[in-house]
Amino acid sequence: MSNEEQAVLDFFSKEENLPLALSVAELVDGIRQRLNNQFWRELHGHISRFLEDHQLPWSLAVTEDRNTPECVVGLHLHPMSDQSLFLRLMMEQQAMGENLRIYYGVMWSTAPSPDKANIPGVAKLRDALQEEHFKNNENFLAWNWTSYHPRRKDFLLRYSTECDTLLDEVCELLRRLLLTHGKDLNSANMALSEVAPAMTVSLDQLRSTISKKASVD
């Protein structure tokens, strides 16, 4: 901590200055929130222009915090289809102790059954991403942390002075995924759209068979 920072801390630590300290803290929190929302919306614009320039068939939307109105926490891209099970690209901020950290990757629309998670098109994409050191779990085909902490002082100062450069850096993470794995991602989603109805019919038939057998017994 610098001498200047220590002097500010000493000033606000005095009992008579506590009301002022709390007011300043609230104002700063508001500024951080405003800049955070602005960052995600401007990133949305960067990625949207990229999708248009390359005519990529993805729908882009910001992700909002369900518990905090008007708080943007990330964005996601999903295929332009009405299938219920699909893979989508995402980037969000996640609480890490006292800070937030951005992570990104390929997320399931809903947790898949093992048979759907391991169809050839999906397995091929998962293996390729694991070779690039992406992590994997039941909700994410692939995900990784980034080095960006969107509400930390160093990030916000850089955002205020090098906005376009920073946005381009962050945008590049999703651009690279789309350009490198977009074809396989589309193939995996197409395979999921084809297998899902067949599995649904099979399950319905199984339930019907079980029901008929139970009534006979």
Short mmCIF file of C-alpha atoms in Angstrom, two decimals:
data_model
loop_
_atom_site.label_atom_id
_atom_site.label_comp_id
_atom_site.label_asym_id
_atom_site.label_seq_id
_atom_site.Cartn_x
_atom_site.Cartn_y
_atom_site.Cartn_z
CA MET A 1 0.00 0.00 0.00
CA SER A 2 1.37 3.42 -0.99
CA ASN A 3 1.68 6.34 1.41
CA GLU A 4 -1.16 8.08 -0.43
CA GLU A 5 -3.46 5.08 -0.07
CA GLN A 6 -2.57 4.75 3.61
CA ALA A 7 -3.39 8.41 4.18
CA VAL A 8 -6.80 7.98 2.55
CA LEU A 9 -7.46 4.86 4.63
CA ASP A 10 -6.45 6.63 7.83
CA PHE A 11 -8.75 9.55 7.00
CA PHE A 12 -11.81 7.39 6.37
CA SER A 13 -11.06 5.18 9.37
CA LYS A 14 -11.74 8.05 11.77
CA GLU A 15 -15.10 7.79 13.51
CA GLU A 16 -16.24 11.25 12.43
CA ASN A 17 -15.54 10.40 8.79
CA LEU A 18 -17.42 7.08 8.76
CA PRO A 19 -20.66 8.49 7.25
CA LEU A 20 -18.64 10.03 4.43
CA ALA A 21 -16.70 6.78 3.93
CA LEU A 22 -19.91 4.77 3.61
CA SER A 23 -21.39 7.27 1.16
CA VAL A 24 -18.26 7.16 -0.98
CA ALA A 25 -18.27 3.36 -0.87
CA GLU A 26 -21.87 3.27 -2.13
CA LEU A 27 -21.04 5.69 -4.93
CA VAL A 28 -17.99 3.67 -5.96
CA ASP A 29 -20.02 0.43 -5.94
CA GLY A 30 -22.52 2.14 -8.23
CA ILE A 31 -19.75 3.23 -10.59
CA ARG A 32 -18.30 -0.29 -10.69
CA GLN A 33 -21.73 -1.73 -11.47
CA ARG A 34 -22.36 0.81 -14.23
CA LEU A 35 -18.97 0.14 -15.82
CA ASN A 36 -19.49 -3.61 -15.49
CA ASN A 37 -22.82 -3.45 -17.34
CA GLN A 38 -21.30 -1.16 -19.94
CA PHE A 39 -18.42 -3.58 -20.52
CA TRP A 40 -20.73 -6.53 -21.23
CA ARG A 41 -23.00 -4.50 -23.51
CA GLU A 42 -20.06 -3.16 -25.50
CA LEU A 43 -18.62 -6.68 -25.73
CA HIS A 44 -22.03 -7.77 -27.06
CA GLY A 45 -21.65 -5.15 -29.80
CA HIS A 46 -18.17 -6.39 -30.73
CA ILE A 47 -19.27 -10.01 -31.02
CA SER A 48 -22.48 -9.07 -32.84
CA ARG A 49 -20.47 -7.29 -35.54
CA PHE A 50 -18.19 -10.32 -35.84
CA LEU A 51 -21.18 -12.64 -36.34
CA GLU A 52 -22.61 -10.33 -38.99
CA ASP A 53 -19.29 -9.93 -40.82
CA HIS A 54 -18.83 -13.71 -41.03
CA GLN A 55 -22.55 -14.50 -41.49
CA LEU A 56 -22.47 -17.03 -38.64
CA PRO A 57 -25.82 -18.61 -37.67
CA TRP A 58 -25.84 -17.76 -33.97
CA SER A 59 -28.19 -15.68 -31.85
CA LEU A 60 -26.45 -13.45 -29.29
CA ALA A 61 -27.90 -12.17 -26.00
CA VAL A 62 -26.63 -10.71 -22.73
CA THR A 63 -27.04 -12.73 -19.52
CA GLU A 64 -28.57 -10.94 -16.53
CA ASP A 65 -28.31 -11.80 -12.84
CA ARG A 66 -31.60 -13.44 -11.86
CA ASN A 67 -31.42 -11.99 -8.35
CA THR A 68 -30.25 -8.47 -9.18
CA PRO A 69 -32.32 -6.38 -11.58
CA GLU A 70 -30.41 -4.57 -14.33
CA CYS A 71 -27.17 -6.39 -13.51
CA VAL A 72 -25.50 -7.87 -16.60
CA VAL A 73 -23.17 -10.77 -15.82
CA GLY A 74 -22.21 -12.10 -19.25
CA LEU A 75 -23.47 -13.16 -22.66
CA HIS A 76 -24.25 -16.30 -24.61
CA LEU A 77 -24.67 -17.48 -28.18
CA HIS A 78 -27.19 -20.16 -29.08
CA PRO A 79 -28.03 -21.84 -32.39
CA MET A 80 -30.95 -20.58 -34.43
CA SER A 81 -33.15 -23.63 -33.95
CA ASP A 82 -36.01 -24.69 -31.72
CA GLN A 83 -34.36 -27.84 -30.37
CA SER A 84 -34.49 -28.28 -26.61
CA LEU A 85 -31.03 -29.79 -26.13
CA PHE A 86 -28.09 -27.95 -27.66
CA LEU A 87 -24.61 -26.61 -27.04
CA ARG A 88 -24.09 -22.87 -26.76
CA LEU A 89 -21.08 -20.62 -26.37
CA MET A 90 -20.97 -18.46 -23.27
CA MET A 91 -18.89 -16.00 -21.30
CA GLU A 92 -19.77 -14.88 -17.78
CA GLN A 93 -18.32 -13.48 -14.60
CA GLN A 94 -18.21 -15.67 -11.50
CA ALA A 95 -17.56 -14.74 -7.87
CA MET A 96 -14.12 -15.83 -6.70
CA GLY A 97 -13.71 -14.86 -3.07
CA GLU A 98 -14.01 -11.09 -2.92
CA ASN A 99 -13.50 -10.66 -6.65
CA LEU A 100 -15.23 -11.60 -9.89
CA ARG A 101 -13.46 -13.51 -12.63
CA ILE A 102 -14.53 -14.10 -16.22
CA TYR A 103 -14.78 -17.62 -17.59
CA TYR A 104 -15.99 -18.90 -20.96
CA GLY A 105 -16.62 -22.02 -22.98
CA VAL A 106 -19.28 -24.31 -24.43
CA MET A 107 -22.30 -24.97 -22.20
CA TRP A 108 -25.22 -27.40 -22.42
CA SER A 109 -28.69 -25.89 -22.61
CA THR A 110 -29.63 -28.50 -20.00
CA ALA A 111 -27.66 -31.36 -18.47
CA PRO A 112 -27.69 -34.19 -21.05
CA SER A 113 -28.17 -37.90 -20.47
CA PRO A 114 -24.96 -39.95 -20.91
CA ASP A 115 -26.05 -41.33 -24.29
CA LYS A 116 -26.54 -37.85 -25.75
CA ALA A 117 -23.38 -36.49 -24.16
CA ASN A 118 -21.36 -39.18 -25.93
CA ILE A 119 -22.75 -39.25 -29.45
CA PRO A 120 -19.86 -39.13 -31.97
CA GLY A 121 -20.27 -35.46 -32.98
CA VAL A 122 -20.30 -34.28 -29.37
CA ALA A 123 -17.45 -36.56 -28.32
CA LYS A 124 -15.30 -35.32 -31.20
CA LEU A 125 -15.79 -31.69 -30.17
CA ARG A 126 -15.20 -32.44 -26.48
CA ASP A 127 -11.96 -34.29 -27.24
CA ALA A 128 -10.68 -31.43 -29.41
CA LEU A 129 -11.38 -28.88 -26.68
CA GLN A 130 -9.80 -31.04 -23.99
CA GLU A 131 -6.65 -31.14 -26.10
CA GLU A 132 -6.65 -27.35 -25.75
CA HIS A 133 -6.80 -27.79 -21.95
CA PHE A 134 -10.44 -26.89 -21.46
CA LYS A 135 -12.12 -28.33 -18.37
CA ASN A 136 -15.31 -30.40 -18.55
CA ASN A 137 -18.28 -31.26 -16.30
CA GLU A 138 -21.94 -32.28 -16.60
CA ASN A 139 -23.11 -28.74 -17.44
CA PHE A 140 -20.18 -27.65 -19.59
CA LEU A 141 -18.76 -29.47 -22.55
CA ALA A 142 -15.73 -27.21 -22.09
CA TRP A 143 -14.83 -24.19 -19.96
CA ASN A 144 -11.81 -22.21 -18.82
CA TRP A 145 -11.00 -19.26 -16.61
CA THR A 146 -9.63 -16.09 -18.18
CA SER A 147 -7.19 -13.64 -16.62
CA TYR A 148 -9.84 -10.91 -16.45
CA HIS A 149 -11.36 -9.65 -13.18
CA PRO A 150 -14.04 -7.18 -14.34
CA ARG A 151 -14.51 -5.16 -11.14
CA ARG A 152 -10.92 -4.95 -10.01
CA LYS A 153 -9.10 -1.63 -10.16
CA ASP A 154 -6.55 -2.70 -12.76
CA PHE A 155 -9.26 -3.97 -15.12
CA LEU A 156 -11.46 -0.87 -14.75
CA LEU A 157 -8.57 1.53 -15.23
CA ARG A 158 -7.52 -0.29 -18.37
CA TYR A 159 -11.12 -0.36 -19.58
CA SER A 160 -11.32 3.42 -19.16
CA THR A 161 -8.08 4.09 -21.06
CA GLU A 162 -7.79 1.18 -23.55
CA CYS A 163 -11.43 0.27 -24.06
CA ASP A 164 -11.27 -0.98 -27.67
CA THR A 165 -8.06 -2.96 -27.12
CA LEU A 166 -9.41 -4.68 -24.02
CA LEU A 167 -12.75 -5.48 -25.64
CA ASP A 168 -10.98 -6.92 -28.68
CA GLU A 169 -8.82 -9.13 -26.45
CA VAL A 170 -11.82 -10.55 -24.61
CA CYS A 171 -13.84 -10.90 -27.80
CA GLU A 172 -10.99 -12.86 -29.38
CA LEU A 173 -11.55 -15.74 -26.94
CA LEU A 174 -15.02 -16.41 -28.36
CA ARG A 175 -13.99 -15.55 -31.91
CA ARG A 176 -11.26 -18.18 -31.76
CA LEU A 177 -13.72 -20.80 -30.51
CA LEU A 178 -16.11 -20.01 -33.35
CA LEU A 179 -13.49 -19.91 -36.08
CA THR A 180 -11.64 -23.01 -34.87
CA HIS A 181 -14.52 -25.19 -33.71
CA GLY A 182 -17.61 -23.59 -35.23
CA LYS A 183 -18.07 -26.30 -37.87
CA ASP A 184 -17.82 -29.12 -35.32
CA LEU A 185 -20.08 -27.22 -32.93
CA ASN A 186 -22.75 -26.89 -35.61
CA SER A 187 -22.38 -30.58 -36.47
CA ALA A 188 -22.76 -31.56 -32.82
CA ASN A 189 -25.94 -29.50 -32.47
CA MET A 190 -27.34 -30.96 -35.67
CA ALA A 191 -26.64 -34.46 -34.36
CA LEU A 192 -28.37 -33.60 -31.09
CA SER A 193 -31.42 -32.31 -32.96
CA GLU A 194 -31.63 -35.59 -34.84
CA VAL A 195 -31.13 -37.93 -31.89
CA ALA A 196 -33.36 -36.15 -29.37
CA PRO A 197 -36.76 -36.90 -30.99
CA ALA A 198 -35.86 -40.54 -31.52
CA MET A 199 -34.87 -40.93 -27.89
CA THR A 200 -38.09 -39.25 -26.77
CA VAL A 201 -40.19 -41.72 -28.80
CA SER A 202 -38.18 -44.60 -27.39
CA LEU A 203 -38.75 -43.44 -23.82
CA ASP A 204 -42.48 -42.94 -24.44
CA GLN A 205 -42.70 -46.43 -25.85
CA LEU A 206 -40.84 -47.77 -22.82
CA ARG A 207 -43.23 -46.06 -20.42
CA SER A 208 -46.20 -47.42 -22.38
CA THR A 209 -44.78 -50.92 -22.27
CA ILE A 210 -44.16 -50.72 -18.52
CA SER A 211 -47.67 -49.37 -17.94
CA LYS A 212 -49.29 -52.16 -19.99
CA LYS A 213 -47.26 -54.78 -18.21
CA ALA A 214 -48.20 -53.38 -14.80
CA SER A 215 -51.92 -53.44 -15.69
CA VAL A 216 -51.67 -57.06 -16.83
CA ASP A 217 -49.85 -58.15 -13.69
#
